């Protein structure tokens, strides 16, 4: 009986590993798009409201400028006094429009950060800014119901794939919001711990039942109703944190009190030896 060729076996294993890596990357991207699609209705509202305000203000400003032009042409004192009031109105509306434009810009910036495809190379990123950008995507879901408290420490830039970590943060934040029935609070903290940055995301939600805790990071497991959760978010998050970045993700929970997820990312990635 002929012995199997070690070289062929090695090539087959390498091929299977590459295929598994491609499938995992595809699954992660599909999950990211599905999560973004779920948030899209709220995001559209976040953008639509300030746009409506800008359009309404624009009509008032145009009418005010027409009145101002006529007043200046007349040269009458009463007309000039009225023109002064119109200038104040225009300035006030312009200030409101500036705020509206900044709001739109924030939402768009958060979207761009989340959907950006990472380059193969690692980049230095500010995790505090990454968390802020991600929070802009969750405001439509949290607004009026969940208060967000941030306690960001002085942390160094982290060598990472920023948009992949953004996906992790979004997964955990959305889960936190969905775990809270009625009003509640989500608290986000960042600290330096040795050679890592520690991100903690705590909620005042239902908590995780003891029997469910060993399965939380298992692919396909979800405690959410049918149609709400895919059961992929936390399993993908674990892979991104631990396998891609050499970090760690865990949690602590108390039923009826809430859950805190702990994400630890090394400041510097270990360099892989050349094969």
PDB file of C-alpha atoms in Angstrom:
ATOM      1  CA  UNK A   1       0.000   0.000   0.000  1.00  0.00           C
ATOM      2  CA  UNK A   2       1.414   3.352  -1.048  1.00  0.00           C
ATOM      3  CA  UNK A   3       2.047   5.935   1.610  1.00  0.00           C
ATOM      4  CA  UNK A   4       0.307   9.346   1.316  1.00  0.00           C
ATOM      5  CA  UNK A   5       2.522  12.089  -0.042  1.00  0.00           C
ATOM      6  CA  UNK A   6       3.292  14.514   2.854  1.00  0.00           C
ATOM      7  CA  UNK A   7       3.648  17.425   0.429  1.00  0.00           C
ATOM      8  CA  UNK A   8       0.222  16.778  -1.092  1.00  0.00           C
ATOM      9  CA  UNK A   9      -1.357  16.452   2.355  1.00  0.00           C
ATOM     10  CA  UNK A  10       0.270  19.696   3.453  1.00  0.00           C
ATOM     11  CA  UNK A  11      -0.972  21.495   0.339  1.00  0.00           C
ATOM     12  CA  UNK A  12      -4.486  20.168   0.889  1.00  0.00           C
ATOM     13  CA  UNK A  13      -4.487  21.370   4.506  1.00  0.00           C
ATOM     14  CA  UNK A  14      -3.221  24.798   3.417  1.00  0.00           C
ATOM     15  CA  UNK A  15      -5.931  24.967   0.737  1.00  0.00           C
ATOM     16  CA  UNK A  16      -8.655  24.058   3.244  1.00  0.00           C
ATOM     17  CA  UNK A  17      -7.377  26.652   5.705  1.00  0.00           C
ATOM     18  CA  UNK A  18      -7.375  29.344   3.018  1.00  0.00           C
ATOM     19  CA  UNK A  19     -10.923  28.385   1.998  1.00  0.00           C
ATOM     20  CA  UNK A  20     -12.074  28.498   5.620  1.00  0.00           C
ATOM     21  CA  UNK A  21     -10.486  31.935   6.045  1.00  0.00           C
ATOM     22  CA  UNK A  22     -12.261  33.241   2.921  1.00  0.00           C
ATOM     23  CA  UNK A  23     -15.603  31.862   4.097  1.00  0.00           C
ATOM     24  CA  UNK A  24     -15.113  33.385   7.553  1.00  0.00           C
ATOM     25  CA  UNK A  25     -14.300  36.777   6.022  1.00  0.00           C
ATOM     26  CA  UNK A  26     -17.365  36.551   3.768  1.00  0.00           C
ATOM     27  CA  UNK A  27     -19.572  35.626   6.730  1.00  0.00           C
ATOM     28  CA  UNK A  28     -18.226  38.547   8.759  1.00  0.00           C
ATOM     29  CA  UNK A  29     -18.903  40.974   5.897  1.00  0.00           C
ATOM     30  CA  UNK A  30     -22.439  39.643   5.380  1.00  0.00           C
ATOM     31  CA  UNK A  31     -23.169  39.965   9.079  1.00  0.00           C
ATOM     32  CA  UNK A  32     -21.841  43.522   9.079  1.00  0.00           C
ATOM     33  CA  UNK A  33     -24.090  44.495   6.175  1.00  0.00           C
ATOM     34  CA  UNK A  34     -27.094  42.792   7.794  1.00  0.00           C
ATOM     35  CA  UNK A  35     -26.510  44.710  11.023  1.00  0.00           C
ATOM     36  CA  UNK A  36     -26.117  47.961   9.117  1.00  0.00           C
ATOM     37  CA  UNK A  37     -29.310  47.251   7.180  1.00  0.00           C
ATOM     38  CA  UNK A  38     -31.179  46.745  10.436  1.00  0.00           C
ATOM     39  CA  UNK A  39     -30.007  50.131  11.672  1.00  0.00           C
ATOM     40  CA  UNK A  40     -30.617  51.876   8.348  1.00  0.00           C
ATOM     41  CA  UNK A  41     -34.196  53.006   9.044  1.00  0.00           C
ATOM     42  CA  UNK A  42     -33.044  54.830  12.155  1.00  0.00           C
ATOM     43  CA  UNK A  43     -30.026  56.252  10.358  1.00  0.00           C
ATOM     44  CA  UNK A  44     -32.248  57.595   7.565  1.00  0.00           C
ATOM     45  CA  UNK A  45     -34.353  59.338  10.220  1.00  0.00           C
ATOM     46  CA  UNK A  46     -31.208  60.763  11.803  1.00  0.00           C
ATOM     47  CA  UNK A  47     -30.240  62.321   8.464  1.00  0.00           C
ATOM     48  CA  UNK A  48     -33.760  63.214   7.280  1.00  0.00           C
ATOM     49  CA  UNK A  49     -34.653  65.349  10.297  1.00  0.00           C
ATOM     50  CA  UNK A  50     -31.748  67.820   9.990  1.00  0.00           C
ATOM     51  CA  UNK A  51     -32.203  67.955   6.195  1.00  0.00           C
ATOM     52  CA  UNK A  52     -35.855  68.932   6.731  1.00  0.00           C
ATOM     53  CA  UNK A  53     -34.751  71.657   9.132  1.00  0.00           C
ATOM     54  CA  UNK A  54     -32.194  73.001   6.624  1.00  0.00           C
ATOM     55  CA  UNK A  55     -34.767  73.116   3.798  1.00  0.00           C
ATOM     56  CA  UNK A  56     -37.321  74.889   5.981  1.00  0.00           C
ATOM     57  CA  UNK A  57     -34.766  77.422   7.203  1.00  0.00           C
ATOM     58  CA  UNK A  58     -33.553  77.981   3.660  1.00  0.00           C
ATOM     59  CA  UNK A  59     -37.012  79.149   2.577  1.00  0.00           C
ATOM     60  CA  UNK A  60     -37.151  81.629   5.456  1.00  0.00           C
ATOM     61  CA  UNK A  61     -33.646  82.893   4.692  1.00  0.00           C
ATOM     62  CA  UNK A  62     -34.513  83.463   1.011  1.00  0.00           C
ATOM     63  CA  UNK A  63     -37.612  85.483   1.963  1.00  0.00           C
ATOM     64  CA  UNK A  64     -35.591  87.441   4.519  1.00  0.00           C
ATOM     65  CA  UNK A  65     -32.897  88.262   1.975  1.00  0.00           C
ATOM     66  CA  UNK A  66     -35.523  89.504  -0.502  1.00  0.00           C
ATOM     67  CA  UNK A  67     -36.949  91.792   2.194  1.00  0.00           C
ATOM     68  CA  UNK A  68     -33.435  92.904   3.091  1.00  0.00           C
ATOM     69  CA  UNK A  69     -32.659  93.754  -0.541  1.00  0.00           C
ATOM     70  CA  UNK A  70     -35.835  95.843  -0.842  1.00  0.00           C
ATOM     71  CA  UNK A  71     -35.171  97.615   2.457  1.00  0.00           C
ATOM     72  CA  UNK A  72     -31.630  98.555   1.428  1.00  0.00           C
ATOM     73  CA  UNK A  73     -32.887  99.795  -1.944  1.00  0.00           C
ATOM     74  CA  UNK A  74     -35.474 102.062  -0.308  1.00  0.00           C
ATOM     75  CA  UNK A  75     -32.996 103.705   2.051  1.00  0.00           C
ATOM     76  CA  UNK A  76     -35.791 104.547   4.513  1.00  0.00           C
ATOM     77  CA  UNK A  77     -34.919 104.467   8.221  1.00  0.00           C
ATOM     78  CA  UNK A  78     -37.875 102.267   9.193  1.00  0.00           C
ATOM     79  CA  UNK A  79     -37.016  99.836   6.401  1.00  0.00           C
ATOM     80  CA  UNK A  80     -33.371  99.729   7.483  1.00  0.00           C
ATOM     81  CA  UNK A  81     -34.378  98.941  11.074  1.00  0.00           C
ATOM     82  CA  UNK A  82     -36.543  96.097   9.764  1.00  0.00           C
ATOM     83  CA  UNK A  83     -33.601  94.942   7.641  1.00  0.00           C
ATOM     84  CA  UNK A  84     -31.450  94.743  10.780  1.00  0.00           C
ATOM     85  CA  UNK A  85     -33.979  92.378  12.352  1.00  0.00           C
ATOM     86  CA  UNK A  86     -33.959  90.239   9.211  1.00  0.00           C
ATOM     87  CA  UNK A  87     -30.158  89.969   9.393  1.00  0.00           C
ATOM     88  CA  UNK A  88     -30.446  88.683  12.971  1.00  0.00           C
ATOM     89  CA  UNK A  89     -33.019  86.120  11.817  1.00  0.00           C
ATOM     90  CA  UNK A  90     -30.731  84.915   9.035  1.00  0.00           C
ATOM     91  CA  UNK A  91     -27.784  84.617  11.408  1.00  0.00           C
ATOM     92  CA  UNK A  92     -29.871  82.603  13.871  1.00  0.00           C
ATOM     93  CA  UNK A  93     -31.115  80.240  11.166  1.00  0.00           C
ATOM     94  CA  UNK A  94     -27.595  79.859   9.765  1.00  0.00           C
ATOM     95  CA  UNK A  95     -26.394  78.784  13.226  1.00  0.00           C
ATOM     96  CA  UNK A  96     -29.163  76.165  13.386  1.00  0.00           C
ATOM     97  CA  UNK A  97     -28.260  74.928   9.901  1.00  0.00           C
ATOM     98  CA  UNK A  98     -24.622  74.583  10.964  1.00  0.00           C
ATOM     99  CA  UNK A  99     -25.667  72.278  13.807  1.00  0.00           C
ATOM    100  CA  UNK A 100     -27.872  70.271  11.423  1.00  0.00           C
ATOM    101  CA  UNK A 101     -25.016  69.892   8.921  1.00  0.00           C
ATOM    102  CA  UNK A 102     -22.649  68.779  11.680  1.00  0.00           C
ATOM    103  CA  UNK A 103     -25.199  66.156  12.749  1.00  0.00           C
ATOM    104  CA  UNK A 104     -25.426  64.796   9.197  1.00  0.00           C
ATOM    105  CA  UNK A 105     -21.638  64.814   8.920  1.00  0.00           C
ATOM    106  CA  UNK A 106     -21.307  62.838  12.170  1.00  0.00           C
ATOM    107  CA  UNK A 107     -23.708  60.131  11.004  1.00  0.00           C
ATOM    108  CA  UNK A 108     -21.998  59.877   7.603  1.00  0.00           C
ATOM    109  CA  UNK A 109     -18.579  59.718   9.272  1.00  0.00           C
ATOM    110  CA  UNK A 110     -19.773  56.886  11.479  1.00  0.00           C
ATOM    111  CA  UNK A 111     -21.114  55.024   8.448  1.00  0.00           C
ATOM    112  CA  UNK A 112     -17.873  55.481   6.510  1.00  0.00           C
ATOM    113  CA  UNK A 113     -15.846  54.218   9.443  1.00  0.00           C
ATOM    114  CA  UNK A 114     -18.060  51.164   9.870  1.00  0.00           C
ATOM    115  CA  UNK A 115     -18.268  50.047   6.237  1.00  0.00           C
ATOM    116  CA  UNK A 116     -14.680  50.841   5.251  1.00  0.00           C
ATOM    117  CA  UNK A 117     -12.807  47.757   4.021  1.00  0.00           C
ATOM    118  CA  UNK A 118      -9.625  47.264   5.995  1.00  0.00           C
ATOM    119  CA  UNK A 119      -6.311  47.136   4.190  1.00  0.00           C
ATOM    120  CA  UNK A 120      -4.150  44.081   4.761  1.00  0.00           C
ATOM    121  CA  UNK A 121      -1.736  46.270   6.693  1.00  0.00           C
ATOM    122  CA  UNK A 122      -2.377  47.132  10.320  1.00  0.00           C
ATOM    123  CA  UNK A 123      -2.851  50.798  11.143  1.00  0.00           C
ATOM    124  CA  UNK A 124      -2.618  52.858  14.308  1.00  0.00           C
ATOM    125  CA  UNK A 125      -6.082  53.924  15.482  1.00  0.00           C
ATOM    126  CA  UNK A 126      -7.570  55.917  18.353  1.00  0.00           C
ATOM    127  CA  UNK A 127     -10.054  53.538  20.004  1.00  0.00           C
ATOM    128  CA  UNK A 128     -11.745  56.432  21.822  1.00  0.00           C
ATOM    129  CA  UNK A 129     -12.522  58.041  18.458  1.00  0.00           C
ATOM    130  CA  UNK A 130     -13.554  54.668  17.054  1.00  0.00           C
ATOM    131  CA  UNK A 131     -16.045  54.244  19.901  1.00  0.00           C
ATOM    132  CA  UNK A 132     -17.380  57.774  19.361  1.00  0.00           C
ATOM    133  CA  UNK A 133     -17.906  57.068  15.662  1.00  0.00           C
ATOM    134  CA  UNK A 134     -19.697  53.818  16.468  1.00  0.00           C
ATOM    135  CA  UNK A 135     -21.937  55.540  19.005  1.00  0.00           C
ATOM    136  CA  UNK A 136     -23.213  57.813  16.234  1.00  0.00           C
ATOM    137  CA  UNK A 137     -24.693  54.739  14.558  1.00  0.00           C
ATOM    138  CA  UNK A 138     -26.469  53.607  17.730  1.00  0.00           C
ATOM    139  CA  UNK A 139     -28.021  56.946  18.696  1.00  0.00           C
ATOM    140  CA  UNK A 140     -31.056  56.267  16.509  1.00  0.00           C
ATOM    141  CA  UNK A 141     -31.675  53.091  18.509  1.00  0.00           C
ATOM    142  CA  UNK A 142     -30.811  54.522  21.925  1.00  0.00           C
ATOM    143  CA  UNK A 143     -32.450  57.953  21.589  1.00  0.00           C
ATOM    144  CA  UNK A 144     -35.087  58.806  24.186  1.00  0.00           C
ATOM    145  CA  UNK A 145     -34.688  55.467  25.944  1.00  0.00           C
ATOM    146  CA  UNK A 146     -31.066  54.780  26.791  1.00  0.00           C
ATOM    147  CA  UNK A 147     -28.609  57.218  28.291  1.00  0.00           C
ATOM    148  CA  UNK A 148     -24.974  56.796  27.235  1.00  0.00           C
ATOM    149  CA  UNK A 149     -22.144  57.647  29.599  1.00  0.00           C
ATOM    150  CA  UNK A 150     -18.541  57.670  28.389  1.00  0.00           C
ATOM    151  CA  UNK A 151     -15.469  57.598  30.589  1.00  0.00           C
ATOM    152  CA  UNK A 152     -12.566  57.607  28.159  1.00  0.00           C
ATOM    153  CA  UNK A 153      -9.086  57.437  29.568  1.00  0.00           C
ATOM    154  CA  UNK A 154      -5.851  58.603  27.986  1.00  0.00           C
ATOM    155  CA  UNK A 155      -5.035  55.653  25.743  1.00  0.00           C
ATOM    156  CA  UNK A 156      -2.286  55.305  23.122  1.00  0.00           C
ATOM    157  CA  UNK A 157      -2.992  54.623  19.437  1.00  0.00           C
ATOM    158  CA  UNK A 158      -3.585  50.919  18.913  1.00  0.00           C
ATOM    159  CA  UNK A 159      -2.197  48.879  16.024  1.00  0.00           C
ATOM    160  CA  UNK A 160      -5.306  47.239  14.568  1.00  0.00           C
ATOM    161  CA  UNK A 161      -7.873  46.871  11.801  1.00  0.00           C
ATOM    162  CA  UNK A 162     -10.043  49.775  12.937  1.00  0.00           C
ATOM    163  CA  UNK A 163     -13.247  49.017  11.054  1.00  0.00           C
ATOM    164  CA  UNK A 164     -13.194  45.402  12.263  1.00  0.00           C
ATOM    165  CA  UNK A 165     -13.016  46.611  15.854  1.00  0.00           C
ATOM    166  CA  UNK A 166     -15.789  49.066  14.984  1.00  0.00           C
ATOM    167  CA  UNK A 167     -17.894  46.037  14.059  1.00  0.00           C
ATOM    168  CA  UNK A 168     -17.128  44.474  17.452  1.00  0.00           C
ATOM    169  CA  UNK A 169     -18.086  47.662  19.295  1.00  0.00           C
ATOM    170  CA  UNK A 170     -21.308  47.989  17.294  1.00  0.00           C
ATOM    171  CA  UNK A 171     -22.264  44.361  17.973  1.00  0.00           C
ATOM    172  CA  UNK A 172     -21.773  44.767  21.723  1.00  0.00           C
ATOM    173  CA  UNK A 173     -23.508  48.170  21.867  1.00  0.00           C
ATOM    174  CA  UNK A 174     -26.540  46.988  19.889  1.00  0.00           C
ATOM    175  CA  UNK A 175     -26.782  43.918  22.124  1.00  0.00           C
ATOM    176  CA  UNK A 176     -26.604  46.177  25.169  1.00  0.00           C
ATOM    177  CA  UNK A 177     -29.458  48.335  23.874  1.00  0.00           C
ATOM    178  CA  UNK A 178     -31.596  45.303  23.063  1.00  0.00           C
ATOM    179  CA  UNK A 179     -30.983  43.840  26.532  1.00  0.00           C
ATOM    180  CA  UNK A 180     -32.568  46.883  28.181  1.00  0.00           C
ATOM    181  CA  UNK A 181     -36.358  46.861  28.536  1.00  0.00           C
ATOM    182  CA  UNK A 182     -37.564  50.453  28.769  1.00  0.00           C
ATOM    183  CA  UNK A 183     -35.191  53.195  29.931  1.00  0.00           C
ATOM    184  CA  UNK A 184     -31.670  52.342  30.988  1.00  0.00           C
ATOM    185  CA  UNK A 185     -28.019  53.248  30.688  1.00  0.00           C
ATOM    186  CA  UNK A 186     -24.957  52.081  28.774  1.00  0.00           C
ATOM    187  CA  UNK A 187     -21.540  53.013  30.164  1.00  0.00           C
ATOM    188  CA  UNK A 188     -18.362  52.838  28.072  1.00  0.00           C
ATOM    189  CA  UNK A 189     -14.903  53.080  29.636  1.00  0.00           C
ATOM    190  CA  UNK A 190     -11.393  52.862  28.224  1.00  0.00           C
ATOM    191  CA  UNK A 191      -8.199  52.353  30.190  1.00  0.00           C
ATOM    192  CA  UNK A 192      -4.611  51.276  29.602  1.00  0.00           C
ATOM    193  CA  UNK A 193      -3.709  47.952  31.207  1.00  0.00           C
ATOM    194  CA  UNK A 194      -0.062  47.114  30.698  1.00  0.00           C
ATOM    195  CA  UNK A 195       0.398  46.620  26.972  1.00  0.00           C
ATOM    196  CA  UNK A 196      -3.317  46.564  26.186  1.00  0.00           C
ATOM    197  CA  UNK A 197      -6.243  48.972  25.917  1.00  0.00           C
ATOM    198  CA  UNK A 198      -9.208  47.754  27.933  1.00  0.00           C
ATOM    199  CA  UNK A 199     -12.662  48.737  26.640  1.00  0.00           C
ATOM    200  CA  UNK A 200     -15.613  47.951  28.897  1.00  0.00           C
ATOM    201  CA  UNK A 201     -19.243  48.305  27.777  1.00  0.00           C
ATOM    202  CA  UNK A 202     -21.783  47.946  30.589  1.00  0.00           C
ATOM    203  CA  UNK A 203     -25.568  47.941  30.380  1.00  0.00           C
ATOM    204  CA  UNK A 204     -28.389  48.002  32.919  1.00  0.00           C
ATOM    205  CA  UNK A 205     -30.329  45.314  31.066  1.00  0.00           C
ATOM    206  CA  UNK A 206     -31.834  41.943  31.859  1.00  0.00           C
ATOM    207  CA  UNK A 207     -28.515  40.197  32.334  1.00  0.00           C
ATOM    208  CA  UNK A 208     -27.563  36.780  30.990  1.00  0.00           C
ATOM    209  CA  UNK A 209     -28.974  33.645  32.575  1.00  0.00           C
ATOM    210  CA  UNK A 210     -26.325  31.337  34.092  1.00  0.00           C
ATOM    211  CA  UNK A 211     -27.302  28.471  31.776  1.00  0.00           C
ATOM    212  CA  UNK A 212     -26.802  30.703  28.706  1.00  0.00           C
ATOM    213  CA  UNK A 213     -23.394  32.099  29.625  1.00  0.00           C
ATOM    214  CA  UNK A 214     -21.253  29.195  28.329  1.00  0.00           C
ATOM    215  CA  UNK A 215     -22.972  29.502  24.917  1.00  0.00           C
ATOM    216  CA  UNK A 216     -22.777  33.296  24.459  1.00  0.00           C
ATOM    217  CA  UNK A 217     -19.849  33.189  22.012  1.00  0.00           C
ATOM    218  CA  UNK A 218     -21.083  30.092  20.153  1.00  0.00           C
ATOM    219  CA  UNK A 219     -21.986  30.668  16.508  1.00  0.00           C
ATOM    220  CA  UNK A 220     -25.733  30.578  15.911  1.00  0.00           C
ATOM    221  CA  UNK A 221     -26.690  30.988  19.584  1.00  0.00           C
ATOM    222  CA  UNK A 222     -28.967  33.912  20.404  1.00  0.00           C
ATOM    223  CA  UNK A 223     -31.338  34.826  23.214  1.00  0.00           C
ATOM    224  CA  UNK A 224     -33.190  37.298  20.965  1.00  0.00           C
ATOM    225  CA  UNK A 225     -36.566  36.625  19.326  1.00  0.00           C
ATOM    226  CA  UNK A 226     -36.701  35.112  15.829  1.00  0.00           C
ATOM    227  CA  UNK A 227     -35.921  37.782  13.220  1.00  0.00           C
ATOM    228  CA  UNK A 228     -34.054  40.021  15.662  1.00  0.00           C
ATOM    229  CA  UNK A 229     -30.748  38.243  16.184  1.00  0.00           C
ATOM    230  CA  UNK A 230     -28.620  36.043  13.931  1.00  0.00           C
ATOM    231  CA  UNK A 231     -26.491  34.555  16.692  1.00  0.00           C
ATOM    232  CA  UNK A 232     -23.348  35.555  14.778  1.00  0.00           C
ATOM    233  CA  UNK A 233     -22.432  38.919  16.304  1.00  0.00           C
ATOM    234  CA  UNK A 234     -20.591  37.760  19.399  1.00  0.00           C
ATOM    235  CA  UNK A 235     -18.963  34.726  17.765  1.00  0.00           C
ATOM    236  CA  UNK A 236     -17.580  36.980  15.022  1.00  0.00           C
ATOM    237  CA  UNK A 237     -16.547  39.557  17.621  1.00  0.00           C
ATOM    238  CA  UNK A 238     -14.604  36.908  19.508  1.00  0.00           C
ATOM    239  CA  UNK A 239     -12.814  35.856  16.326  1.00  0.00           C
ATOM    240  CA  UNK A 240     -11.950  39.468  15.430  1.00  0.00           C
ATOM    241  CA  UNK A 241     -10.681  40.283  18.925  1.00  0.00           C
ATOM    242  CA  UNK A 242      -8.831  37.080  19.738  1.00  0.00           C
ATOM    243  CA  UNK A 243      -7.729  35.552  16.434  1.00  0.00           C
ATOM    244  CA  UNK A 244      -7.207  38.682  14.330  1.00  0.00           C
ATOM    245  CA  UNK A 245      -5.871  40.994  17.048  1.00  0.00           C
ATOM    246  CA  UNK A 246      -4.484  38.637  19.704  1.00  0.00           C
ATOM    247  CA  UNK A 247      -6.723  40.227  22.332  1.00  0.00           C
ATOM    248  CA  UNK A 248      -9.366  38.933  24.708  1.00  0.00           C
ATOM    249  CA  UNK A 249     -13.120  39.361  25.132  1.00  0.00           C
ATOM    250  CA  UNK A 250     -15.145  38.208  28.122  1.00  0.00           C
ATOM    251  CA  UNK A 251     -18.067  39.361  30.222  1.00  0.00           C
ATOM    252  CA  UNK A 252     -19.652  39.422  33.652  1.00  0.00           C
ATOM    253  CA  UNK A 253     -23.385  39.448  34.194  1.00  0.00           C
ATOM    254  CA  UNK A 254     -26.059  39.449  36.882  1.00  0.00           C
ATOM    255  CA  UNK A 255     -29.683  38.672  36.045  1.00  0.00           C
ATOM    256  CA  UNK A 256     -31.861  41.736  36.533  1.00  0.00           C
ATOM    257  CA  UNK A 257     -28.813  43.991  37.037  1.00  0.00           C
ATOM    258  CA  UNK A 258     -26.972  44.043  33.714  1.00  0.00           C
ATOM    259  CA  UNK A 259     -23.962  42.850  31.761  1.00  0.00           C
ATOM    260  CA  UNK A 260     -20.471  44.229  31.197  1.00  0.00           C
ATOM    261  CA  UNK A 261     -18.347  43.130  28.252  1.00  0.00           C
ATOM    262  CA  UNK A 262     -14.574  43.523  28.538  1.00  0.00           C
ATOM    263  CA  UNK A 263     -12.541  43.874  25.346  1.00  0.00           C
ATOM    264  CA  UNK A 264      -8.755  44.005  25.575  1.00  0.00           C
ATOM    265  CA  UNK A 265      -6.657  44.836  22.514  1.00  0.00           C
ATOM    266  CA  UNK A 266      -2.830  44.839  22.490  1.00  0.00           C
ATOM    267  CA  UNK A 267      -1.329  48.243  21.725  1.00  0.00           C
ATOM    268  CA  UNK A 268       1.248  46.557  19.463  1.00  0.00           C
ATOM    269  CA  UNK A 269       0.583  43.465  17.394  1.00  0.00           C
ATOM    270  CA  UNK A 270       3.065  40.619  17.546  1.00  0.00           C
ATOM    271  CA  UNK A 271       4.962  40.307  14.297  1.00  0.00           C
ATOM    272  CA  UNK A 272       4.474  36.935  12.655  1.00  0.00           C
ATOM    273  CA  UNK A 273       7.621  35.120  11.648  1.00  0.00           C
ATOM    274  CA  UNK A 274       8.155  34.759   7.925  1.00  0.00           C
ATOM    275  CA  UNK A 275       7.211  31.314   6.690  1.00  0.00           C
TER     276      UNK A 275
END
